[in-house]
Tab-separated table of C-alpha atoms in Angstrom:
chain	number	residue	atom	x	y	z
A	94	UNK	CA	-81.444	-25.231	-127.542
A	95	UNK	CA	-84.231	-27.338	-125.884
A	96	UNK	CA	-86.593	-26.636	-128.942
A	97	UNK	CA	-83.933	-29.130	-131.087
A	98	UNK	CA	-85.705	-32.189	-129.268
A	99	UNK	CA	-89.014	-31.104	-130.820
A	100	UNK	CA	-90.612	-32.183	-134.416
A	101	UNK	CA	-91.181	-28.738	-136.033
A	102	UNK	CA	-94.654	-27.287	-136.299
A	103	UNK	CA	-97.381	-28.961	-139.282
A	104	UNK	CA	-100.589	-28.489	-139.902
A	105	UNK	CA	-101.506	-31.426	-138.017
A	106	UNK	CA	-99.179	-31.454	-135.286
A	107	UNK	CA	-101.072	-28.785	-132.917
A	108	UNK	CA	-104.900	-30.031	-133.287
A	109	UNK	CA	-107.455	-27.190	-134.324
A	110	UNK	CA	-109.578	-28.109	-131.593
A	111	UNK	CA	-108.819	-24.868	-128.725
A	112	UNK	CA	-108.723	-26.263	-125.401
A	113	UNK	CA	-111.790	-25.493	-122.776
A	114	UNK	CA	-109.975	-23.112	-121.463
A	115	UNK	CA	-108.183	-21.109	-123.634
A	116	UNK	CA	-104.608	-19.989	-123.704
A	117	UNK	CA	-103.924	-16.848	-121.229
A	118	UNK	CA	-101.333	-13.815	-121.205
A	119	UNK	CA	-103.519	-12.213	-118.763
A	120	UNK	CA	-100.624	-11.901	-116.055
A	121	UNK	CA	-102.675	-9.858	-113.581
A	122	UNK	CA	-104.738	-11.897	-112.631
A	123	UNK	CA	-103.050	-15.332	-112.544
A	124	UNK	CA	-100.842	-13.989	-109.670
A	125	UNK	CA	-103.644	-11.923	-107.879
A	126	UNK	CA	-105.681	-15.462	-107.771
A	127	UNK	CA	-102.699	-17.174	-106.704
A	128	UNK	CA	-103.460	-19.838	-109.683
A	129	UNK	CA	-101.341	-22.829	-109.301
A	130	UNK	CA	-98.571	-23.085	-112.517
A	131	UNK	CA	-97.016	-25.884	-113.608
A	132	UNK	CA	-93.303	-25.283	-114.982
A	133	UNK	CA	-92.176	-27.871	-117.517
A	134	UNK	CA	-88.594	-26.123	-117.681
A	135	UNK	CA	-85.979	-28.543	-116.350
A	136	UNK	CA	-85.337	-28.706	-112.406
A	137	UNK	CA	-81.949	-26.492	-112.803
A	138	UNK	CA	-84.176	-23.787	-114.518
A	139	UNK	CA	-86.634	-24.041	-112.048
A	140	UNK	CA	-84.427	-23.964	-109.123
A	141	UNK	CA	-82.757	-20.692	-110.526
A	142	UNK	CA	-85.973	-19.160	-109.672
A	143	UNK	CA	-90.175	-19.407	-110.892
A	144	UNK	CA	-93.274	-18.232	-108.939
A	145	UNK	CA	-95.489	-18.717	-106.051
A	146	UNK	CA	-97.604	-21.089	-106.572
A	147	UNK	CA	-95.812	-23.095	-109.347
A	148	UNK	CA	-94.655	-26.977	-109.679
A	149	UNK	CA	-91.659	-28.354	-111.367
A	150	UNK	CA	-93.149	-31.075	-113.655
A	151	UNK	CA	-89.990	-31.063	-116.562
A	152	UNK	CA	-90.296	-32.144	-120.017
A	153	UNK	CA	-87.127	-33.226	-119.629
A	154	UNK	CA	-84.801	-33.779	-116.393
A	155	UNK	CA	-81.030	-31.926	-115.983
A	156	UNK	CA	-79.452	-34.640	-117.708
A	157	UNK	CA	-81.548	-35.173	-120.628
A	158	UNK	CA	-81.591	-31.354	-121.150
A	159	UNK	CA	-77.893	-31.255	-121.230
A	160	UNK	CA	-76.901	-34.173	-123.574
A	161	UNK	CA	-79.356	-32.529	-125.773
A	162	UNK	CA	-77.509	-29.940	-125.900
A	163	UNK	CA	-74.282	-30.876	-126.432
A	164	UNK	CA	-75.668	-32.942	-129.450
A	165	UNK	CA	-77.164	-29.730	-130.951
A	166	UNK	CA	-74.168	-28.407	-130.873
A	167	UNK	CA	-72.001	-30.972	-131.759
A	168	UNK	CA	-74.151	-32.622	-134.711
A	169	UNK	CA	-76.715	-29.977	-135.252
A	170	UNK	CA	-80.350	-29.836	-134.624
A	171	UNK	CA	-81.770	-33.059	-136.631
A	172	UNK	CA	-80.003	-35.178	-134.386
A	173	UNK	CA	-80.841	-33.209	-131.494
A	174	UNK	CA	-84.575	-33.830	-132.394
A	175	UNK	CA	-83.904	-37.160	-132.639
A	176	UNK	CA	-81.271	-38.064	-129.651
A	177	UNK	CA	-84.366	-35.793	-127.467
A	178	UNK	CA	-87.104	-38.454	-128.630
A	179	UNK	CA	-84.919	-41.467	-127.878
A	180	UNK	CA	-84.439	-40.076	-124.082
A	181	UNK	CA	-88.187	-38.454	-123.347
A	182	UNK	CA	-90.090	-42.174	-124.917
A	183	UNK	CA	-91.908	-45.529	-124.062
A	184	UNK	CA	-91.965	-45.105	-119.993
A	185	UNK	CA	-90.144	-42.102	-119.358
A	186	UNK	CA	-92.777	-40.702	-121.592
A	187	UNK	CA	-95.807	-42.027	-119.593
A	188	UNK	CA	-93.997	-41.121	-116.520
A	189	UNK	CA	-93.922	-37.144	-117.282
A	190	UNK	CA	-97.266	-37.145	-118.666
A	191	UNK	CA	-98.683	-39.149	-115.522
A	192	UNK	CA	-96.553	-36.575	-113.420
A	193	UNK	CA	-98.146	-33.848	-115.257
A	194	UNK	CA	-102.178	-35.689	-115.336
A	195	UNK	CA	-101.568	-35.322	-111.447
A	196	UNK	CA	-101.271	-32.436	-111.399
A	197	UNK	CA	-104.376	-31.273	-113.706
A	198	UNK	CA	-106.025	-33.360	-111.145
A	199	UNK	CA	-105.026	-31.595	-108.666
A	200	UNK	CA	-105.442	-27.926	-110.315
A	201	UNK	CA	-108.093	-28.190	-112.730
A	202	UNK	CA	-108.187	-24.274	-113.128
A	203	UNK	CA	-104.286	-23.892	-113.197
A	204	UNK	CA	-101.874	-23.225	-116.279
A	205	UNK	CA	-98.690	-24.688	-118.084
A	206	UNK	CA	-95.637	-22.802	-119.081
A	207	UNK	CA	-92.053	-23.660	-120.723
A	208	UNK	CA	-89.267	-20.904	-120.702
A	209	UNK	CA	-91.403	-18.813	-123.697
A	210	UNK	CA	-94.200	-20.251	-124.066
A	211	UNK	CA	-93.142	-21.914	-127.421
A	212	UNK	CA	-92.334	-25.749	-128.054
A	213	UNK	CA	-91.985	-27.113	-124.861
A	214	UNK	CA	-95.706	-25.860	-123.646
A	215	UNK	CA	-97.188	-27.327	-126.464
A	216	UNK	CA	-95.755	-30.074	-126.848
A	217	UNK	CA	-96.614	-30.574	-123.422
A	218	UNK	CA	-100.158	-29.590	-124.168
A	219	UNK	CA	-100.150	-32.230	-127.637
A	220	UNK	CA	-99.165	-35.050	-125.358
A	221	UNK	CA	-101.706	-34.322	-122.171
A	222	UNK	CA	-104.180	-33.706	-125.038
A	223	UNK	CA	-103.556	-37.309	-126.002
A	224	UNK	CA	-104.197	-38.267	-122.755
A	225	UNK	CA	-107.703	-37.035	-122.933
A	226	UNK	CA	-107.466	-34.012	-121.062
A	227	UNK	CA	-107.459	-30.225	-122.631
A	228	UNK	CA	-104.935	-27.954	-120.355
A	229	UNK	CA	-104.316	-24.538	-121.283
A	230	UNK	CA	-100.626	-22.712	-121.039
A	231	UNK	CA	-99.360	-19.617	-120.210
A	232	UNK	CA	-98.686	-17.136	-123.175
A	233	UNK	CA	-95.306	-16.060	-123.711
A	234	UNK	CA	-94.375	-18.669	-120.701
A	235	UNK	CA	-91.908	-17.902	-117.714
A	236	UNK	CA	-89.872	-14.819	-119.833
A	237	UNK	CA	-93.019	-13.103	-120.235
A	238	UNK	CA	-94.104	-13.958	-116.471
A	239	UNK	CA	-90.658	-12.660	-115.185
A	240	UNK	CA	-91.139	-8.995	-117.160
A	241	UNK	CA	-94.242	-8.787	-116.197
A	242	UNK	CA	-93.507	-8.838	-112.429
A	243	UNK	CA	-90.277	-6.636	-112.858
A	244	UNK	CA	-91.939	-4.137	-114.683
A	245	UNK	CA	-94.795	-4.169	-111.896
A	246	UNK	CA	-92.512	-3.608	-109.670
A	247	UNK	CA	-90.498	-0.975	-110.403
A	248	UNK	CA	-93.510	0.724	-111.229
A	249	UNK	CA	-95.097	0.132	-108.235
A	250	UNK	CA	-91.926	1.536	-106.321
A	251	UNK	CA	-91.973	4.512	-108.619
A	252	UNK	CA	-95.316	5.539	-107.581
A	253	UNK	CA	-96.769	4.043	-104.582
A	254	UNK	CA	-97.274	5.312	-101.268
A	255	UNK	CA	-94.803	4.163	-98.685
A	256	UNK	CA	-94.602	4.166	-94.485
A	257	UNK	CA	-91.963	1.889	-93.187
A	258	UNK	CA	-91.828	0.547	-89.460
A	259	UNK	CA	-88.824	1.283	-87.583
A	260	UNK	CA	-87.889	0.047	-84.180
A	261	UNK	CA	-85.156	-1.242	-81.981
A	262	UNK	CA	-84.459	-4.938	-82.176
A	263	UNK	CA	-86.813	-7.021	-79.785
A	264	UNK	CA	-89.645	-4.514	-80.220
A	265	UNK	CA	-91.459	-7.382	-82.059
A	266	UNK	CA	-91.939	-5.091	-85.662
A	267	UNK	CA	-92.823	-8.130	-87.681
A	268	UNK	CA	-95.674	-8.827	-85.182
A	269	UNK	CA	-97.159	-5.399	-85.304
A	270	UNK	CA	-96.649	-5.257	-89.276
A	271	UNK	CA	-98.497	-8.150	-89.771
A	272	UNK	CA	-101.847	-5.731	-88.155
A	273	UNK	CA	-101.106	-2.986	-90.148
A	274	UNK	CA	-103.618	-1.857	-92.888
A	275	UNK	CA	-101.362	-2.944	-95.937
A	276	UNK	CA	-98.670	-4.811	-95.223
A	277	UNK	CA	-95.674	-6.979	-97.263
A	278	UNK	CA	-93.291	-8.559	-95.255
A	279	UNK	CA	-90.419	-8.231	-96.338
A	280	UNK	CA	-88.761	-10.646	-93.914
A	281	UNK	CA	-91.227	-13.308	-94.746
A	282	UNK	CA	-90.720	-13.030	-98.543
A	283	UNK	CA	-86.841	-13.725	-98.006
A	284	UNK	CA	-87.537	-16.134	-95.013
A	285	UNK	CA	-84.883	-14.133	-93.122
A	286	UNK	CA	-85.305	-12.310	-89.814
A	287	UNK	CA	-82.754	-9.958	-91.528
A	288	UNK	CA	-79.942	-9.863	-88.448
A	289	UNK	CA	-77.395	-11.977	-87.261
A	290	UNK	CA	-79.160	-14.273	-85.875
A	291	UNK	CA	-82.257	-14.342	-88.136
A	292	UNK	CA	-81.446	-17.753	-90.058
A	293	UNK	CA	-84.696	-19.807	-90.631
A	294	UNK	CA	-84.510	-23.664	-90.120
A	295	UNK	CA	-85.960	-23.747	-93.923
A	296	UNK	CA	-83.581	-22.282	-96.376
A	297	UNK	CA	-83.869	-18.762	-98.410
A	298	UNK	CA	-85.211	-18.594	-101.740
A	299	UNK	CA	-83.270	-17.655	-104.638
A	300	UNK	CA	-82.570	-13.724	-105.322
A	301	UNK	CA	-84.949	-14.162	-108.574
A	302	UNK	CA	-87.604	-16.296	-106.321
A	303	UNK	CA	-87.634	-13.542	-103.136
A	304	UNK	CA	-87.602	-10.807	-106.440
A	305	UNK	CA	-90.794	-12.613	-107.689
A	306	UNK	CA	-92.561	-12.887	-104.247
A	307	UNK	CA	-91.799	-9.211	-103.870
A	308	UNK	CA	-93.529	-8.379	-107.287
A	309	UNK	CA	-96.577	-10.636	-106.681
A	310	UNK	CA	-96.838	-9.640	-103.298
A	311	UNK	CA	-96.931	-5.768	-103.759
A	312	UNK	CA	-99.214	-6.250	-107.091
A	313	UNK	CA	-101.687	-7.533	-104.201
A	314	UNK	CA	-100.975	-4.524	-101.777
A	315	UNK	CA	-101.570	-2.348	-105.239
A	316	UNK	CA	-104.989	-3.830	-106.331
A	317	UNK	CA	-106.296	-5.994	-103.558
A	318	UNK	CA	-105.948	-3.769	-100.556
A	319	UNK	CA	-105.970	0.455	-100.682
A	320	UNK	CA	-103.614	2.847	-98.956
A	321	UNK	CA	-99.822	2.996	-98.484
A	322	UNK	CA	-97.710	0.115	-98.159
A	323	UNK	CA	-96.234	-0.840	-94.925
A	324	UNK	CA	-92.821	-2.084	-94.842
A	325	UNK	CA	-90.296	-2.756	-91.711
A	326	UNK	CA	-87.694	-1.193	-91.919
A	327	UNK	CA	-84.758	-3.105	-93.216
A	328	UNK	CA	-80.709	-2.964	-94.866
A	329	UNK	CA	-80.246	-3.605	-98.546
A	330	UNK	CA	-79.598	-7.739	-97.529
A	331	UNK	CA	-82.279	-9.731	-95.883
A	332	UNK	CA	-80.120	-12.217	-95.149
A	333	UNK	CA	-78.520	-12.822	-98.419
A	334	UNK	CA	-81.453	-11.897	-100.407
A	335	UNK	CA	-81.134	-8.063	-101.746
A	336	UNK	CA	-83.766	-5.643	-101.897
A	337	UNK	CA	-84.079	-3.426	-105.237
A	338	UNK	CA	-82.184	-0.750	-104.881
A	339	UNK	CA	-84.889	1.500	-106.148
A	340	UNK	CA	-87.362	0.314	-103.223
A	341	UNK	CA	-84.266	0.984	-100.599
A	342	UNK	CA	-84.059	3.969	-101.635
A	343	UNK	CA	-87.672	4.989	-101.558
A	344	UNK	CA	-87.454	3.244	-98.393
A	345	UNK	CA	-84.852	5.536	-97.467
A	346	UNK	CA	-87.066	8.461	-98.286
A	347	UNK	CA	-90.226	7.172	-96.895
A	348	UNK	CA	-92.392	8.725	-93.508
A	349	UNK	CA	-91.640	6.556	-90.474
A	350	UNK	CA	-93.761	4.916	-87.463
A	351	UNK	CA	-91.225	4.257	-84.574
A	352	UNK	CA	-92.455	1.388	-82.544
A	353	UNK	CA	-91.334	0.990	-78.565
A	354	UNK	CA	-91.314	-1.260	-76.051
A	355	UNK	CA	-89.723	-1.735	-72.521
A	356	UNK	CA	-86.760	-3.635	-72.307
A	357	UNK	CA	-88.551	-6.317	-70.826
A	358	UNK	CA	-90.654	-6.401	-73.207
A	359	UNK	CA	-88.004	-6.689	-75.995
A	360	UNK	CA	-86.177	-9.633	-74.149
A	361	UNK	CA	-89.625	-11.440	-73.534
A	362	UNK	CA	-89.924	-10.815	-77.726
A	363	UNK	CA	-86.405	-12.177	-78.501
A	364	UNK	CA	-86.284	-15.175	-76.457
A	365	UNK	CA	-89.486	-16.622	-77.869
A	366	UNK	CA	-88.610	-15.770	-81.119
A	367	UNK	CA	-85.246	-16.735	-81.269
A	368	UNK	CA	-84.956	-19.626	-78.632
A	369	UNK	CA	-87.905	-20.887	-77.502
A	370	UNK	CA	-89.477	-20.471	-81.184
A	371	UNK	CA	-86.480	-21.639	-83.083
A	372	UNK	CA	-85.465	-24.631	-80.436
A	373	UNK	CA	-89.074	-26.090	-81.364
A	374	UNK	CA	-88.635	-25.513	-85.234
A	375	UNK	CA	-85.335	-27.297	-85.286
A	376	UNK	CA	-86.667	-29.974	-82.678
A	377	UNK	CA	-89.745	-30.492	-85.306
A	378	UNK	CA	-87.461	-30.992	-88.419
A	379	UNK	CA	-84.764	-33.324	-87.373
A	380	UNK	CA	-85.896	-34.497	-83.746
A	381	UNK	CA	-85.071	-34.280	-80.275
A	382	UNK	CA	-80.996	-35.240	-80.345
A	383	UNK	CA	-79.974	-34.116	-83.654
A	384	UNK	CA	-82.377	-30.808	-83.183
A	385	UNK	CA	-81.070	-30.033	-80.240
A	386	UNK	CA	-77.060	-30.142	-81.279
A	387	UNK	CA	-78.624	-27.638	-84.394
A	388	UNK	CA	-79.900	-25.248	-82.540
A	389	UNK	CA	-77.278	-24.233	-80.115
A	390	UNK	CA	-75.080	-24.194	-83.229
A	391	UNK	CA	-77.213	-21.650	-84.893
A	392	UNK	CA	-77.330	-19.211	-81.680
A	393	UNK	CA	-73.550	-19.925	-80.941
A	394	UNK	CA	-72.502	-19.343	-84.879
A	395	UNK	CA	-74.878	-16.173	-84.630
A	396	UNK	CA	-73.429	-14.624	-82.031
A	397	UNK	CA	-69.445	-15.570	-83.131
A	398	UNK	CA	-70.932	-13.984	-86.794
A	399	UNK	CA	-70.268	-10.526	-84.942
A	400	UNK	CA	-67.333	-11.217	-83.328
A	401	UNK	CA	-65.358	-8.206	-85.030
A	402	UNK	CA	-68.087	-6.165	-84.258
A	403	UNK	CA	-68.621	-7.163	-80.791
A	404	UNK	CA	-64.733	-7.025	-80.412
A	405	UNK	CA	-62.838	-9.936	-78.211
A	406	UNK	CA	-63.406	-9.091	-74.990
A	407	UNK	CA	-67.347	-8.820	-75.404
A	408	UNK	CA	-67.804	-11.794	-77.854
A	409	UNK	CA	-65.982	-13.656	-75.030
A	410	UNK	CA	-68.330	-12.262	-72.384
A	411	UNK	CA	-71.634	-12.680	-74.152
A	412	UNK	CA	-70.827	-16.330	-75.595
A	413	UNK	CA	-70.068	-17.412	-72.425
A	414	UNK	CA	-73.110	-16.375	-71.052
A	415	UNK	CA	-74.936	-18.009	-73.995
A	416	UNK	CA	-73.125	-21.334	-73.473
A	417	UNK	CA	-74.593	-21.405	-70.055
A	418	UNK	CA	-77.870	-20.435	-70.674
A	419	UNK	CA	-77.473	-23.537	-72.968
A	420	UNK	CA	-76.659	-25.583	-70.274
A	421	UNK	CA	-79.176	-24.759	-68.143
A	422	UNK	CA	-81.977	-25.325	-71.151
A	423	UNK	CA	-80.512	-28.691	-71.995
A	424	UNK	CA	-80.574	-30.209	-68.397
A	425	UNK	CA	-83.862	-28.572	-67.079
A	426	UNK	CA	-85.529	-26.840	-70.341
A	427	UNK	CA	-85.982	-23.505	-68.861
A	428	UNK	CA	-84.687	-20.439	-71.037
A	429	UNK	CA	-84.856	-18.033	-68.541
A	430	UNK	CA	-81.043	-18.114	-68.541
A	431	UNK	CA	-80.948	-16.538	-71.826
A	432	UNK	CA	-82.160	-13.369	-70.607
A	433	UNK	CA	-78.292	-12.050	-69.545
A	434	UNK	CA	-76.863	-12.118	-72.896
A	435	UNK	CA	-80.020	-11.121	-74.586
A	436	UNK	CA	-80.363	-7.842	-72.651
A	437	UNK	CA	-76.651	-7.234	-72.646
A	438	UNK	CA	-76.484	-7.791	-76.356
A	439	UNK	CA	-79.334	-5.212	-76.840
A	440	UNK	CA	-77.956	-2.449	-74.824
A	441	UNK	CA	-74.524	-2.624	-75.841
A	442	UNK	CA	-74.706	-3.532	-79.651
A	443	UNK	CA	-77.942	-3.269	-81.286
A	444	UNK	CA	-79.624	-0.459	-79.797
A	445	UNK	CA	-76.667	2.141	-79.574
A	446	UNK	CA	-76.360	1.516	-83.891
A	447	UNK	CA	-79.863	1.874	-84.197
A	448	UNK	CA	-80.446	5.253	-81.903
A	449	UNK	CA	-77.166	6.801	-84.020
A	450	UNK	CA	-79.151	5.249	-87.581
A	451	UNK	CA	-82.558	6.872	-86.239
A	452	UNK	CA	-80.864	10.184	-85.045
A	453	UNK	CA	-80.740	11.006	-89.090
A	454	UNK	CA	-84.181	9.807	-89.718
A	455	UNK	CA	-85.719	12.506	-86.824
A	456	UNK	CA	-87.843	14.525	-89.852
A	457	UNK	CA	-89.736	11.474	-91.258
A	458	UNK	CA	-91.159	10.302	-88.024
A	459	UNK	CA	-95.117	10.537	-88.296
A	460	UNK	CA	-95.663	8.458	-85.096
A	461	UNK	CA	-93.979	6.764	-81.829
A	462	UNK	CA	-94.829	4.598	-79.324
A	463	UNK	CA	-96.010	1.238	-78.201
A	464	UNK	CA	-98.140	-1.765	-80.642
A	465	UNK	CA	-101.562	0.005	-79.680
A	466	UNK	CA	-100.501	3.274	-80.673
A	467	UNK	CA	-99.302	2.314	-83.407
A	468	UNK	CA	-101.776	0.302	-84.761
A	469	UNK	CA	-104.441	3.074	-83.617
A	470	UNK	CA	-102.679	5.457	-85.657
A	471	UNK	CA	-102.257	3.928	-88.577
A	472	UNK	CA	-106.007	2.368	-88.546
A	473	UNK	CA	-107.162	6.200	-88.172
A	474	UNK	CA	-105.298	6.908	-90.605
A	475	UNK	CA	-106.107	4.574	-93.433
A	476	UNK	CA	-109.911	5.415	-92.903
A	477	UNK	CA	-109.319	9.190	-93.098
């Protein structure tokens, strides 16, 4: 256990004097205020999953952590304690606490946590306190922070109010979500466009991250805003982060606005999202050569991703039409090209699943129709 690197508690090792601020288990409202955290749980814990707004700034690193370990183990916990103050001491030790004075700097109002709010905080809080500066931690630390948001969660799926947007592909429902009265996105929280071809040049966070953005985010919709949550309407995976199967199911359950556009519309929507939008993303993170060579990979892997569901013959069809649409955007830059497999891919594959998916949905539909109309009705209806 990490604890075996620390001295045990005395009288005089935690001083009597409370810090400015004090302590807080007050949950609520440290995620409502988006208050910055600081997580002194080694980077592996931390990249298993922690909270918006929070910092790595470990204690100890991976390594340390893990010879610590084994020594507890191995040779029980007095030479745990001592093997732990032999590898966190002299300028190691100055290094974390400098790490960690940065960031009080930075967020004087923010809070400290370990795994449960035990040893590691304080001990963290002992050793800043040396350094002149009174920081407060987080009660109960990142166990009692992780209930807390499940528990608001399921209860907030248990007994909130739900309308989910529904739409064919290309109708641009992320867009119109975004206006709605009360919105989470759902696709933004797992940085997933939740399709095929809705990979983000910035990876996904962990299930237990997109689970915590989730809870945070619909504690806001709960207390900050008023009126049903809007949702788009998405499968259990958003990209390969899962939904709670409670909220799919209340999901599943849930009245529904159906939002509609032209088809020119639609492949006006996906080209700019998809090429135009993610061409420039990939250009921005790795440049003009390397971006370029990235990108048609992620439309040409996209599109052989549904291969078996396309079947031969059409996979063959629309990938050739891709590859020339590529062509013609690498030697001139237009993307007009793109249109052909675009609308083809709509009309054949997308839109004939979703019209036999919303042909058992026809009882829950409380509006249809284009952005305005949607918007109008759902504005009318949060005021009434």
């Amino acid at each position: 256990p990490i604890s075996a690197i620390l001295p045990p508690p005395s009288d005089n090792w935690f001083t009597a004097e409370m810090a400015s601020r004090p302590d807080t288990d007050d949950y609520l409202s440290l995620f409502l205020n988006d208050v910055p955290l600081m997580d002194v749980r080694a980077p592996v814990e931390f990249s298993r999953g922690s909270f918006p707004n929070t910092e790595n700034a470990p204690l100890m690193n991976d390594e340390e952590r893990h010879r610590v370990g084994i020594c507890y183990k191995e040779k029980g916990q007095d030479k745990a304690i001592e093997l732990g103050h032999q590898l966190v001491s002299g300028d190691i030790k100055a290094q974390r606490i400098e790490a960690w004075k940065r960031f009080v700097a930075r967020h004087p109002n923010g809070y400290l946590f370990c795994f449960r709010g035990g040893l590691r905080s304080r001990l963290t809080q002992q050793w800043i306190r040396e350094a002149g500066i009174d920081y407060p931690l987080v009660k109960g630390g990142y166990k009692a922070l992780r209930r807390f948001l499940i528990d608001s969660l399921e209860a907030q799926i248990e007994s909130g109010e739900f309308r989910i947007l529904s739409g064919r592909t290309g109708t641009g429902k992320t867009r119109v979500l975004k206006q709605l009265p009360n919105p989470v996105d759902l696709e933004g929280l797992a940085n997933h466009r939740g399709s095929s071809f809705g990979r983000q040049v910035t990876p996904q966070p962990s299930q237990i991250d997109f689970e915590n953005r989730l809870a945070v985010a619909m504690l806001k919709a709960r207390h900050l805003n008023s009126g049903p949550v809007y949702l788009e309407d998405e499968s259990r995976l958003v990209g390969r982060c899962a939904l709670p199967e409670s909220l799919k199911e209340r999901m599943a359950r849930s009245p529904l606005l159906i939002l509609e556009q032209p088809m020119e519309e639609r492949i006006g929507i996906i080209r700019e999202d998809y090429v135009e939008g993610m061409y420039s993303d990939y250009v921005d993170r790795d440049g003009a050569e390397a971006g370029w060579l990235n990108f048609r990979d992620y439309l040409l892997s996209a599109i052989d991703r549904i291969r078996k569901r396309l079947g031969g013959e059409r996979h063959q069809q629309l990938r050739g039409l891709m590859d020339q649409a590529l062509l013609q955007q690498e030697a001139t830059g237009e993307t007009a090209a793109h249109n052909a497999w675009i609308q083809s891919l709509l009309q054949d594959y997308y839109d004939p699943m979703y019209d036999y998916q919303l042909g058992k949905k026809e009882g829950r539909i409380l509006v249809r129709g284009g952005p305005k109309t949607i918007l109008d009705w759902a504005n009318k209806s949060s005021v009434a």
